mmCIF file of C-alpha atoms in Angstrom:
data_model
loop_
_atom_site.group_PDB
_atom_site.id
_atom_site.type_symbol
_atom_site.label_atom_id
_atom_site.label_comp_id
_atom_site.label_asym_id
_atom_site.label_seq_id
_atom_site.Cartn_x
_atom_site.Cartn_y
_atom_site.Cartn_z
ATOM 1 C CA MET A 769 -29.317 -41.622 -36.141
ATOM 2 C CA ALA A 770 -26.714 -39.266 -37.565
ATOM 3 C CA ASP A 771 -25.362 -36.482 -35.435
ATOM 4 C CA LYS A 772 -25.985 -32.900 -36.304
ATOM 5 C CA ASP A 773 -23.331 -30.964 -38.183
ATOM 6 C CA ASP A 774 -23.047 -28.362 -35.385
ATOM 7 C CA PRO A 775 -24.163 -29.716 -32.011
ATOM 8 C CA CYS A 776 -23.044 -26.464 -30.314
ATOM 9 C CA GLU A 777 -25.100 -24.065 -32.412
ATOM 10 C CA TYR A 778 -27.379 -23.081 -29.506
ATOM 11 C CA ILE A 779 -24.473 -22.357 -27.144
ATOM 12 C CA ILE A 780 -22.984 -18.879 -27.077
ATOM 13 C CA GLY A 781 -19.957 -17.215 -25.512
ATOM 14 C CA GLU A 782 -16.950 -19.008 -24.053
ATOM 15 C CA ALA A 783 -19.035 -22.149 -23.557
ATOM 16 C CA HIS A 784 -19.442 -22.410 -27.361
ATOM 17 C CA LYS A 785 -15.644 -22.420 -27.827
ATOM 18 C CA TYR A 786 -15.269 -25.073 -25.154
ATOM 19 C CA CYS A 787 -18.014 -27.185 -26.725
ATOM 20 C CA MET A 788 -16.425 -26.949 -30.179
ATOM 21 C CA ARG A 789 -13.034 -27.891 -28.759
ATOM 22 C CA GLU A 790 -14.511 -30.944 -27.058
ATOM 23 C CA HIS A 791 -16.519 -31.906 -30.165
ATOM 24 C CA ASP A 792 -13.399 -31.773 -32.372
ATOM 25 C CA GLY A 793 -11.855 -34.672 -30.498
ATOM 26 C CA GLY A 794 -9.941 -32.961 -27.730
ATOM 27 C CA SER A 795 -11.625 -35.036 -25.016
ATOM 28 C CA SER A 796 -10.536 -38.381 -26.480
ATOM 29 C CA ALA A 797 -7.217 -37.697 -28.158
ATOM 30 C CA ASP A 798 -5.616 -35.078 -25.971
ATOM 31 C CA ASN A 799 -6.914 -35.898 -22.531
ATOM 32 C CA GLY A 800 -6.109 -39.588 -22.424
ATOM 33 C CA PRO A 801 -8.061 -42.241 -20.636
ATOM 34 C CA GLY A 802 -10.358 -41.229 -17.878
ATOM 35 C CA GLY A 803 -11.996 -38.294 -19.608
ATOM 36 C CA GLY A 804 -10.009 -35.336 -18.214
ATOM 37 C CA GLY A 805 -11.545 -32.763 -20.535
ATOM 38 C CA LEU A 806 -13.625 -31.128 -17.843
ATOM 39 C CA THR A 807 -10.613 -30.779 -15.537
ATOM 40 C CA ASP A 808 -8.445 -29.335 -18.287
ATOM 41 C CA GLY A 809 -11.174 -26.893 -19.219
ATOM 42 C CA ALA A 810 -11.527 -25.743 -15.615
ATOM 43 C CA SER A 811 -7.747 -25.295 -15.331
ATOM 44 C CA GLN A 812 -7.762 -23.233 -18.517
ATOM 45 C CA HIS A 813 -10.537 -21.032 -17.136
ATOM 46 C CA VAL A 814 -8.540 -20.524 -13.941
ATOM 47 C CA LYS A 815 -5.479 -19.524 -15.977
ATOM 48 C CA ASP A 816 -7.578 -17.105 -18.017
ATOM 49 C CA LEU A 817 -8.891 -15.636 -14.771
ATOM 50 C CA ALA A 818 -5.316 -15.203 -13.495
ATOM 51 C CA ASP A 819 -4.338 -13.434 -16.738
ATOM 52 C CA SER A 820 -7.288 -11.061 -16.427
ATOM 53 C CA LEU A 821 -6.385 -10.347 -12.790
ATOM 54 C CA ILE A 822 -2.784 -9.547 -13.776
ATOM 55 C CA ASN A 823 -4.005 -7.174 -16.482
ATOM 56 C CA THR A 824 -6.312 -5.524 -13.950
ATOM 57 C CA ILE A 825 -3.387 -5.000 -11.556
ATOM 58 C CA HIS A 826 -1.413 -3.360 -14.362
ATOM 59 C CA GLY A 827 -4.292 -1.061 -15.186
ATOM 60 C CA LEU A 828 -4.816 -0.014 -11.571
ATOM 61 C CA VAL A 829 -1.194 0.543 -10.580
ATOM 62 C CA THR A 830 -0.104 2.434 -13.693
ATOM 63 C CA PRO A 831 -3.072 3.535 -15.821
ATOM 64 C CA LYS A 832 -2.297 5.014 -19.209
ATOM 65 C CA ASP A 833 -4.422 8.117 -18.569
ATOM 66 C CA ALA A 834 -3.793 10.063 -15.379
ATOM 67 C CA TRP A 835 -6.401 12.159 -13.635
ATOM 68 C CA ALA A 836 -4.668 15.310 -14.771
ATOM 69 C CA PRO A 837 -5.536 17.724 -17.584
ATOM 70 C CA ALA A 838 -3.752 17.072 -20.852
ATOM 71 C CA SER A 839 -3.218 20.778 -21.623
ATOM 72 C CA ALA A 840 -3.323 24.150 -19.917
ATOM 73 C CA ASP A 841 -6.686 25.132 -21.444
ATOM 74 C CA SER A 842 -8.572 22.458 -19.491
ATOM 75 C CA VAL A 843 -11.626 23.570 -17.528
ATOM 76 C CA LEU A 844 -10.163 21.969 -14.415
ATOM 77 C CA TYR A 845 -6.715 23.537 -14.663
ATOM 78 C CA GLU A 846 -7.554 26.933 -16.189
ATOM 79 C CA PRO A 847 -8.706 28.688 -12.956
ATOM 80 C CA PHE A 848 -5.548 27.620 -11.131
ATOM 81 C CA LEU A 849 -3.419 28.725 -14.087
ATOM 82 C CA TRP A 850 -5.140 32.117 -14.089
ATOM 83 C CA LEU A 851 -4.563 32.490 -10.351
ATOM 84 C CA GLY A 852 -0.912 31.498 -10.630
ATOM 85 C CA GLN A 853 -0.222 33.874 -13.528
ATOM 86 C CA HIS A 854 -1.789 36.841 -11.760
ATOM 87 C CA LEU A 855 -0.010 35.905 -8.552
ATOM 88 C CA ALA A 856 3.332 35.818 -10.371
ATOM 89 C CA ILE A 857 2.624 39.197 -11.959
ATOM 90 C CA ALA A 858 1.629 40.606 -8.541
ATOM 91 C CA ILE A 859 4.878 39.382 -7.016
ATOM 92 C CA PHE A 860 6.783 40.912 -9.929
ATOM 93 C CA VAL A 861 5.004 44.272 -9.503
ATOM 94 C CA CYS A 862 5.801 44.295 -5.781
ATOM 95 C CA VAL A 863 9.460 43.658 -6.494
ATOM 96 C CA VAL A 864 9.510 46.412 -9.150
ATOM 97 C CA VAL A 865 7.867 48.894 -6.772
ATOM 98 C CA VAL A 866 10.366 48.085 -4.034
ATOM 99 C CA CYS A 867 13.241 48.480 -6.479
ATOM 100 C CA ALA A 868 11.810 51.771 -7.812
ATOM 101 C CA LEU A 869 11.484 53.212 -4.301
ATOM 102 C CA THR A 870 15.120 52.371 -3.608
ATOM 103 C CA ALA A 871 16.486 53.155 -7.079
ATOM 104 C CA TRP A 872 19.193 55.428 -5.655
ATOM 105 C CA GLN A 873 21.088 52.300 -4.588
ATOM 106 C CA GLY A 874 22.035 51.788 -8.208
ATOM 107 C CA VAL A 875 23.110 48.587 -9.921
ATOM 108 C CA PRO A 876 22.106 45.945 -7.304
ATOM 109 C CA ARG A 877 18.447 46.963 -7.484
ATOM 110 C CA LEU A 878 18.513 47.016 -11.282
ATOM 111 C CA ARG A 879 19.924 43.495 -11.240
ATOM 112 C CA GLN A 880 17.132 42.462 -8.889
ATOM 113 C CA MET A 881 14.546 43.937 -11.254
ATOM 114 C CA GLY A 882 16.049 42.090 -14.222
ATOM 115 C CA ALA A 883 16.201 38.808 -12.291
ATOM 116 C CA SER A 884 12.602 39.209 -11.100
ATOM 117 C CA THR A 885 11.456 39.896 -14.685
ATOM 118 C CA GLY A 886 13.192 36.790 -15.997
ATOM 119 C CA TRP A 887 11.961 34.556 -13.189
ATOM 120 C CA THR A 888 8.395 35.830 -13.634
ATOM 121 C CA LEU A 889 8.434 34.882 -17.318
ATOM 122 C CA ALA A 890 9.930 31.497 -16.398
ATOM 123 C CA ALA A 891 7.216 30.949 -13.779
ATOM 124 C CA VAL A 892 4.387 31.702 -16.231
ATOM 125 C CA ALA A 893 5.939 29.415 -18.850
ATOM 126 C CA GLY A 894 6.336 26.684 -16.234
ATOM 127 C CA MET A 895 2.685 26.938 -15.232
ATOM 128 C CA ALA A 896 1.569 26.431 -18.828
ATOM 129 C CA SER A 897 3.817 23.394 -19.354
ATOM 130 C CA VAL A 898 2.982 21.465 -16.181
ATOM 131 C CA PRO A 899 -0.222 19.639 -17.339
ATOM 132 C CA GLY A 900 1.150 18.341 -20.629
ATOM 133 C CA ALA A 901 4.465 17.363 -19.040
ATOM 134 C CA VAL A 902 2.691 15.390 -16.318
ATOM 135 C CA MET A 903 0.527 13.587 -18.879
ATOM 136 C CA LEU A 904 3.508 12.626 -21.052
ATOM 137 C CA LEU A 905 5.540 11.524 -18.046
ATOM 138 C CA ASN A 906 2.678 9.421 -16.726
ATOM 139 C CA ARG A 907 2.309 7.634 -20.078
ATOM 140 C CA ALA A 908 6.047 7.018 -20.186
ATOM 141 C CA VAL A 909 6.018 5.624 -16.644
ATOM 142 C CA SER A 910 3.053 3.380 -17.472
ATOM 143 C CA ALA A 911 4.739 2.003 -20.598
ATOM 144 C CA ALA A 912 8.056 1.497 -18.813
ATOM 145 C CA PHE A 913 6.403 -0.223 -15.854
ATOM 146 C CA THR A 914 4.470 -2.566 -18.135
ATOM 147 C CA ALA A 915 7.589 -3.400 -20.146
ATOM 148 C CA ALA A 916 9.697 -3.925 -17.018
ATOM 149 C CA PHE A 917 7.147 -5.955 -15.089
ATOM 150 C CA ASP A 918 5.720 -8.130 -17.847
ATOM 151 C CA SER A 919 8.468 -8.339 -20.462
ATOM 152 C CA ASN A 920 9.638 -11.948 -20.011
ATOM 153 C CA GLU A 921 9.605 -14.849 -17.607
ATOM 154 C CA VAL A 922 12.262 -13.206 -15.397
ATOM 155 C CA THR A 923 9.746 -10.673 -14.066
ATOM 156 C CA LEU A 924 7.149 -11.527 -11.429
ATOM 157 C CA PHE A 925 3.975 -11.632 -13.514
ATOM 158 C CA GLY A 926 5.844 -13.143 -16.443
ATOM 159 C CA ALA A 927 7.056 -15.927 -14.136
ATOM 160 C CA ILE A 928 3.499 -16.479 -12.887
ATOM 161 C CA ARG A 929 2.196 -16.866 -16.441
ATOM 162 C CA ASP A 930 5.047 -19.237 -17.309
ATOM 163 C CA ASP A 931 4.609 -21.318 -14.136
ATOM 164 C CA MET A 932 0.865 -21.681 -14.742
ATOM 165 C CA THR A 933 1.702 -23.320 -18.062
ATOM 166 C CA ARG A 934 4.943 -25.216 -17.470
ATOM 167 C CA GLY A 935 5.467 -25.140 -13.697
ATOM 168 C CA ALA A 936 5.877 -28.210 -11.524
ATOM 169 C CA ASP A 937 2.561 -27.595 -9.793
ATOM 170 C CA SER A 938 0.674 -26.118 -12.755
ATOM 171 C CA GLY A 939 -1.913 -28.909 -12.578
ATOM 172 C CA ASN A 940 -2.314 -28.732 -8.798
ATOM 173 C CA PRO A 941 -5.706 -27.206 -7.920
ATOM 174 C CA LEU A 942 -4.372 -26.057 -4.520
ATOM 175 C CA ALA A 943 -1.499 -24.137 -6.129
ATOM 176 C CA LEU A 944 -3.879 -22.488 -8.599
ATOM 177 C CA LEU A 945 -6.192 -21.545 -5.746
ATOM 178 C CA ILE A 946 -3.297 -19.992 -3.802
ATOM 179 C CA ILE A 947 -2.102 -17.920 -6.744
ATOM 180 C CA ILE A 948 -5.639 -16.725 -7.499
ATOM 181 C CA SER A 949 -6.092 -15.699 -3.848
ATOM 182 C CA ALA A 950 -2.756 -13.863 -3.897
ATOM 183 C CA LEU A 951 -3.722 -12.027 -7.079
ATOM 184 C CA VAL A 952 -7.070 -11.013 -5.568
ATOM 185 C CA VAL A 953 -5.224 -9.569 -2.557
ATOM 186 C CA ALA A 954 -2.830 -7.825 -4.938
ATOM 187 C CA ILE A 955 -5.798 -6.246 -6.733
ATOM 188 C CA ALA A 956 -7.084 -4.928 -3.404
ATOM 189 C CA PHE A 957 -3.757 -3.229 -2.706
ATOM 190 C CA ALA A 958 -3.568 -2.024 -6.307
ATOM 191 C CA CYS A 959 -6.938 -0.327 -5.750
ATOM 192 C CA LEU A 960 -5.404 1.475 -2.753
ATOM 193 C CA VAL A 961 -2.491 2.597 -4.905
ATOM 194 C CA PHE A 962 -4.926 3.794 -7.570
ATOM 195 C CA MET A 963 -7.090 5.686 -5.076
ATOM 196 C CA THR A 964 -4.079 7.526 -3.615
ATOM 197 C CA ARG A 965 -1.827 7.938 -6.643
ATOM 198 C CA GLN A 966 -4.320 9.314 -9.147
ATOM 199 C CA PRO A 967 -5.998 11.957 -6.927
ATOM 200 C CA GLY A 968 -2.537 12.802 -5.584
ATOM 201 C CA ILE A 969 -1.238 13.551 -9.082
ATOM 202 C CA LEU A 970 -4.326 15.668 -9.778
ATOM 203 C CA ALA A 971 -3.864 17.623 -6.538
ATOM 204 C CA PHE A 972 -0.176 18.266 -7.232
ATOM 205 C CA VAL A 973 -0.954 19.485 -10.755
ATOM 206 C CA CYS A 974 -3.713 21.804 -9.543
ATOM 207 C CA ILE A 975 -1.500 23.479 -6.933
ATOM 208 C CA ALA A 976 1.364 23.823 -9.433
ATOM 209 C CA PRO A 977 0.565 27.504 -10.278
ATOM 210 C CA LEU A 978 0.688 28.507 -6.620
ATOM 211 C CA VAL A 979 4.005 26.711 -6.124
ATOM 212 C CA VAL A 980 5.665 27.826 -9.363
ATOM 213 C CA SER A 981 4.629 31.445 -8.860
ATOM 214 C CA SER A 982 6.898 31.592 -5.810
ATOM 215 C CA VAL A 983 9.856 31.487 -8.232
ATOM 216 C CA ALA A 984 9.066 35.100 -9.204
ATOM 217 C CA ARG A 985 10.323 36.171 -5.777
ATOM 218 C CA GLU A 986 14.110 36.292 -6.254
ATOM 219 C CA GLY A 987 14.155 32.873 -7.949
ATOM 220 C CA ASP A 988 13.486 30.880 -4.783
ATOM 221 C CA MET A 989 13.332 27.204 -5.881
ATOM 222 C CA THR A 990 12.767 25.670 -2.427
ATOM 223 C CA ALA A 991 9.015 25.146 -2.776
ATOM 224 C CA VAL A 992 9.360 23.978 -6.393
ATOM 225 C CA LYS A 993 11.948 21.370 -5.390
ATOM 226 C CA GLU A 994 9.717 20.030 -2.596
ATOM 227 C CA TRP A 995 6.714 19.957 -4.941
ATOM 228 C CA ALA A 996 8.625 18.237 -7.748
ATOM 229 C CA GLN A 997 10.122 15.713 -5.336
ATOM 230 C CA ARG A 998 6.688 14.755 -4.017
ATOM 231 C CA LEU A 999 5.142 14.569 -7.495
ATOM 232 C CA LEU A 1000 7.942 12.521 -9.057
ATOM 233 C CA GLY A 1001 8.003 10.198 -6.067
ATOM 234 C CA LEU A 1002 4.269 9.660 -6.453
ATOM 235 C CA MET A 1003 4.496 8.999 -10.188
ATOM 236 C CA PHE A 1004 7.480 6.616 -9.984
ATOM 237 C CA ALA A 1005 6.158 4.841 -6.882
ATOM 238 C CA PRO A 1006 4.977 1.667 -8.753
ATOM 239 C CA PHE A 1007 8.603 0.850 -9.553
ATOM 240 C CA ALA A 1008 9.003 -0.055 -5.883
ATOM 241 C CA LEU A 1009 7.387 -3.387 -6.817
ATOM 242 C CA LEU A 1010 10.444 -4.255 -8.910
ATOM 243 C CA ILE A 1011 12.346 -4.871 -5.676
ATOM 244 C CA VAL A 1012 10.993 -8.421 -5.639
ATOM 245 C CA ALA A 1013 12.199 -9.089 -9.213
ATOM 246 C CA PRO A 1014 15.626 -10.518 -8.165
ATOM 247 C CA PHE A 1015 13.866 -13.219 -6.133
ATOM 248 C CA VAL A 1016 11.877 -14.523 -9.118
ATOM 249 C CA GLN A 1017 14.698 -16.842 -10.222
ATOM 250 C CA LEU A 1018 14.765 -18.440 -6.757
ATOM 251 C CA THR A 1019 11.042 -19.278 -6.879
ATOM 252 C CA LYS A 1020 10.769 -20.125 -10.581
ATOM 253 C CA GLY A 1021 8.614 -23.171 -11.227
ATOM 254 C CA SER A 1022 6.461 -22.980 -8.086
ATOM 255 C CA LEU A 1023 3.141 -21.183 -8.078
ATOM 256 C CA VAL A 1024 2.990 -21.220 -4.271
ATOM 257 C CA MET A 1025 6.269 -19.309 -3.966
ATOM 258 C CA ASP A 1026 5.060 -16.919 -6.681
ATOM 259 C CA GLY A 1027 2.039 -16.239 -4.482
ATOM 260 C CA LEU A 1028 4.341 -15.405 -1.565
ATOM 261 C CA LEU A 1029 6.235 -12.956 -3.773
ATOM 262 C CA VAL A 1030 2.956 -11.310 -4.748
ATOM 263 C CA ILE A 1031 2.104 -10.877 -1.054
ATOM 264 C CA ALA A 1032 5.565 -9.354 -0.462
ATOM 265 C CA ALA A 1033 4.931 -6.953 -3.351
ATOM 266 C CA ASP A 1034 1.595 -6.022 -1.745
ATOM 267 C CA VAL A 1035 3.383 -5.156 1.500
ATOM 268 C CA LEU A 1036 5.782 -2.936 -0.451
ATOM 269 C CA MET A 1037 2.849 -1.231 -2.156
ATOM 270 C CA LEU A 1038 1.196 -0.557 1.175
ATOM 271 C CA ARG A 1039 4.483 0.765 2.547
ATOM 272 C CA MET A 1040 4.763 3.007 -0.493
ATOM 273 C CA ILE A 1041 1.285 4.397 0.168
ATOM 274 C CA PHE A 1042 2.249 5.010 3.777
ATOM 275 C CA HIS A 1043 5.347 7.017 2.885
ATOM 276 C CA GLY A 1044 4.403 8.265 -0.565
ATOM 277 C CA VAL A 1045 1.626 10.818 -0.275
ATOM 278 C CA PRO A 1046 1.837 13.208 2.684
ATOM 279 C CA TYR A 1047 -1.250 13.511 4.886
ATOM 280 C CA ILE A 1048 -3.440 11.304 2.641
ATOM 281 C CA GLY A 1049 -1.260 8.223 2.267
ATOM 282 C CA PRO A 1050 -0.802 7.402 5.976
ATOM 283 C CA ARG A 1051 -4.512 7.821 6.649
ATOM 284 C CA VAL A 1052 -5.479 5.449 3.825
ATOM 285 C CA ALA A 1053 -2.841 2.936 4.902
ATOM 286 C CA ARG A 1054 -3.953 3.057 8.534
ATOM 287 C CA ALA A 1055 -7.561 2.517 7.449
ATOM 288 C CA ALA A 1056 -6.517 -0.548 5.420
ATOM 289 C CA ARG A 1057 -4.599 -1.933 8.397
ATOM 290 C CA SER A 1058 -7.577 -1.409 10.718
ATOM 291 C CA VAL A 1059 -9.887 -3.257 8.326
ATOM 292 C CA VAL A 1060 -7.490 -6.215 8.106
ATOM 293 C CA GLU A 1061 -6.948 -6.389 11.879
ATOM 294 C CA ARG A 1062 -10.701 -6.307 12.546
ATOM 295 C CA ARG A 1063 -11.488 -9.070 10.058
ATOM 296 C CA THR A 1064 -8.769 -11.634 10.862
ATOM 297 C CA ASP A 1065 -6.896 -13.071 13.828
ATOM 298 C CA ASN A 1066 -4.142 -14.711 11.780
ATOM 299 C CA ARG A 1067 -0.784 -13.794 13.278
ATOM 300 C CA LEU A 1068 1.100 -13.886 9.946
ATOM 301 C CA VAL A 1069 -1.436 -11.653 8.203
ATOM 302 C CA ARG A 1070 -1.317 -9.151 11.050
ATOM 303 C CA ARG A 1071 2.478 -9.115 10.999
ATOM 304 C CA ALA A 1072 2.537 -8.563 7.215
ATOM 305 C CA VAL A 1073 0.105 -5.663 7.369
ATOM 306 C CA ARG A 1074 2.075 -4.107 10.242
ATOM 307 C CA LEU A 1075 5.226 -4.292 8.131
ATOM 308 C CA GLY A 1076 3.440 -2.306 5.456
ATOM 309 C CA VAL A 1077 1.856 0.136 7.926
ATOM 310 C CA PRO A 1078 4.067 0.580 10.986
ATOM 311 C CA ASP A 1079 2.995 2.347 14.155
ATOM 312 C CA PHE A 1080 3.879 6.018 14.267
ATOM 313 C CA TYR A 1081 3.526 8.841 16.752
ATOM 314 C CA GLU A 1082 3.844 12.593 16.625
ATOM 315 C CA GLU A 1083 7.545 12.887 17.331
ATOM 316 C CA GLU A 1084 9.838 10.798 19.487
ATOM 317 C CA SER A 1085 13.102 11.769 21.167
ATOM 318 C CA ASN A 1086 14.989 8.822 22.585
ATOM 319 C CA PRO A 1087 17.689 9.961 25.066
ATOM 320 C CA ARG A 1088 20.188 7.471 23.620
ATOM 321 C CA VAL A 1089 19.227 7.559 19.923
ATOM 322 C CA PRO A 1090 17.331 10.754 18.991
ATOM 323 C CA ARG A 1091 15.004 10.200 16.069
ATOM 324 C CA THR A 1092 12.029 11.910 14.479
ATOM 325 C CA VAL A 1093 8.950 10.107 13.155
ATOM 326 C CA ALA A 1094 6.911 12.266 10.773
ATOM 327 C CA THR A 1095 3.121 12.022 10.940
ATOM 328 C CA PRO A 1096 0.480 13.153 8.417
ATOM 329 C CA SER A 1097 -0.148 16.425 10.231
ATOM 330 C CA ARG A 1098 3.575 17.148 10.480
ATOM 331 C CA ALA A 1099 4.111 16.334 6.796
ATOM 332 C CA LEU A 1100 1.344 18.751 5.812
ATOM 333 C CA ALA A 1101 2.708 21.439 8.151
ATOM 334 C CA HIS A 1102 6.196 20.984 6.677
ATOM 335 C CA ASP A 1103 4.998 21.445 3.076
ATOM 336 C CA ARG A 1104 2.899 24.458 4.043
ATOM 337 C CA GLY A 1105 5.837 25.990 5.891
ATOM 338 C CA VAL A 1106 8.116 25.552 2.863
ATOM 339 C CA LEU A 1107 5.586 27.303 0.614
ATOM 340 C CA PHE A 1108 5.153 30.190 3.057
ATOM 341 C CA ALA A 1109 8.930 30.517 3.360
ATOM 342 C CA ALA A 1110 9.206 30.722 -0.449
ATOM 343 C CA TYR A 1111 6.820 33.686 -0.415
ATOM 344 C CA GLY A 1112 8.814 35.399 2.330
ATOM 345 C CA GLY A 1113 7.003 34.115 5.412
ATOM 346 C CA THR A 1114 8.658 32.491 8.395
ATOM 347 C CA GLN A 1115 8.541 28.722 8.667
ATOM 348 C CA GLN A 1116 7.610 27.695 12.187
ATOM 349 C CA GLN A 1117 9.177 24.521 13.507
ATOM 350 C CA ARG A 1118 6.965 22.381 15.704
ATOM 351 C CA PRO A 1119 8.456 21.314 19.033
ATOM 352 C CA GLY A 1120 10.143 17.934 19.116
ATOM 353 C CA ARG A 1121 8.135 16.204 21.789
ATOM 354 C CA LEU A 1122 5.276 13.764 22.105
ATOM 355 C CA THR A 1123 1.839 15.284 22.243
ATOM 356 C CA THR A 1124 -0.612 14.258 24.933
ATOM 357 C CA ASP A 1125 -2.782 12.167 22.630
ATOM 358 C CA SER A 1126 0.187 10.327 21.164
ATOM 359 C CA ALA A 1127 1.705 9.667 24.591
ATOM 360 C CA VAL A 1128 -1.607 8.289 25.917
ATOM 361 C CA LYS A 1129 -2.086 6.096 22.843
ATOM 362 C CA LYS A 1130 1.454 4.771 23.061
ATOM 363 C CA ALA A 1131 1.059 3.959 26.761
ATOM 364 C CA ARG A 1132 -2.232 2.132 26.126
ATOM 365 C CA VAL A 1133 -0.755 0.075 23.298
ATOM 366 C CA GLU A 1134 2.254 -0.901 25.401
ATOM 367 C CA GLU A 1135 0.029 -1.805 28.363
ATOM 368 C CA THR A 1136 -2.264 -3.917 26.180
ATOM 369 C CA ASP A 1137 0.659 -5.752 24.610
ATOM 370 C CA ARG A 1138 2.241 -6.335 28.029
ATOM 371 C CA ALA A 1139 -1.001 -7.707 29.491
ATOM 372 C CA ALA A 1140 -1.551 -10.027 26.513
ATOM 373 C CA ARG A 1141 2.045 -11.283 26.705
ATOM 374 C CA THR A 1142 1.748 -11.908 30.453
ATOM 375 C CA ALA A 1143 -1.487 -13.826 29.963
ATOM 376 C CA ARG A 1144 0.070 -16.010 27.245
ATOM 377 C CA ILE A 1145 3.130 -16.768 29.383
ATOM 378 C CA SER A 1146 1.006 -17.634 32.435
ATOM 379 C CA GLN A 1147 -1.217 -19.941 30.408
ATOM 380 C CA ALA A 1148 1.816 -21.644 28.848
ATOM 381 C CA ARG A 1149 3.335 -22.196 32.290
ATOM 382 C CA ARG A 1150 0.117 -23.667 33.638
ATOM 383 C CA ASP A 1151 -0.148 -26.009 30.671
ATOM 384 C CA ALA A 1152 3.503 -27.102 31.020
ATOM 385 C CA ARG A 1153 3.129 -27.664 34.777
ATOM 386 C CA ALA A 1154 -0.024 -29.715 34.238
ATOM 387 C CA ALA A 1155 1.670 -31.829 31.568
ATOM 388 C CA ALA A 1156 4.772 -32.476 33.707
ATOM 389 C CA GLN A 1157 2.936 -33.689 36.804
ATOM 390 C CA PRO A 1158 2.147 -37.462 36.888
ATOM 391 C CA PRO A 1159 -1.437 -38.414 37.428
ATOM 392 C CA ALA A 1160 -2.216 -38.727 41.139
ATOM 393 C CA PRO A 1161 -3.067 -42.309 42.266
ATOM 394 C CA GLN A 1162 -6.605 -42.847 43.292
ATOM 395 C CA ARG A 1163 -7.037 -43.422 47.020
ATOM 396 C CA ARG A 1164 -8.978 -46.485 48.099
ATOM 397 C CA THR A 1165 -11.413 -45.961 50.907
ATOM 398 C CA PRO A 1166 -10.819 -48.686 53.640
ATOM 399 C CA THR A 1167 -13.751 -50.980 54.226
ATOM 400 C CA PRO A 1168 -14.729 -51.140 57.934
ATOM 401 C CA ARG A 1169 -14.050 -54.517 59.581
ATOM 402 C CA PRO A 1170 -17.061 -56.225 61.256
ATOM 403 C CA THR A 1171 -16.777 -56.149 65.029
ATOM 404 C CA PRO A 1172 -17.359 -59.563 66.737
ATOM 405 C CA ALA A 1173 -20.568 -59.784 68.630
ATOM 406 C CA THR A 1174 -20.089 -60.117 72.444
ATOM 407 C CA PRO A 1175 -22.021 -62.986 74.036
ATOM 408 C CA PRO A 1176 -24.662 -61.937 76.530
ATOM 409 C CA SER A 1177 -23.561 -62.252 80.175
ATOM 410 C CA PRO A 1178 -25.439 -64.859 82.271
ATOM 411 C CA PRO A 1179 -27.904 -63.544 84.775
ATOM 412 C CA CYS A 1180 -26.617 -63.260 88.281
ATOM 413 C CA ASN A 1181 -28.535 -65.486 90.906
ATOM 414 C CA PRO A 1182 -28.820 -64.233 94.404
#
């Protein structure tokens, strides 16, 4: 009975392509003896899955469209722009009134009026240009990150794609499983980056009018510099993953080592979240660390997540090496103090000492670690002592000897 012209006509989707490839002779000519078509097809599906995961990571870490308005007439940005413009004009009017009341001082006050007028116009123009500039910069960062991270086989994801095709362990199912697991973990951390970076950019753009309007007061650029530093650091944060690029040549050809580099990049991403966004970033990073520590007891996984999210306290002062550890609340207070100082307020410095809650938490953590370490050492000593002692010989219980029976004494005759 003759075969049909198209035996795969009732199969749709990717399965239809696989069926046509097998029907065209790929199972007999290309796969050799033993019928390895099914294995090759599964490996190809795994590679396609890895490619889709890599593309997903790219889209999450540096999306082409930021959550920020594209122009100043956006419904989301327009109220803040209106508030910033009127605030700048109010600051300008206050400066003009002060200069008018003290006009008898002559040229210095006139110079102050001219400077305030120019800085007010610059502030209003800056407010109108912030949304479009942020959108263009975000697209440029996304394109540059994609080109730098996936340009050739020297980059991390380019090396992964090349090793899945021509690597020494490209046909090893265990290696493919490891790289898929590493990419899934990378997607989880990329989601964290996405959830902190995108709302962070939106928040910084929305508060731009309030920050830029402070320039109208004698051209004070302190708050603008802090704001721009935070925003640019947040937008260029994905480039921190390029730190692992020099190590790609050392691990080229091994999918397992590529998976380790992906995990190292994840730790850097988590560290970037921890230090990138004030107040929000540390809280998100600490939540991710708590979830990992609750779900696993693996010592290596715990150590990796602690490298990305270190322990921190309010403020520490070591008598030998004084140092300050900023916390989310202190970071927020610092930014607020800079903004108030730009408007003429006094910036209050918080005292450099441990708070009660932080001191109690630190003492509890140290006590818990000390107790766990003591328990491990005691158990190890008991095990070593038990292994060093020879087995005690078994004591034999002596069998009682039978006592000889005494003959009866003869009766005594009188």
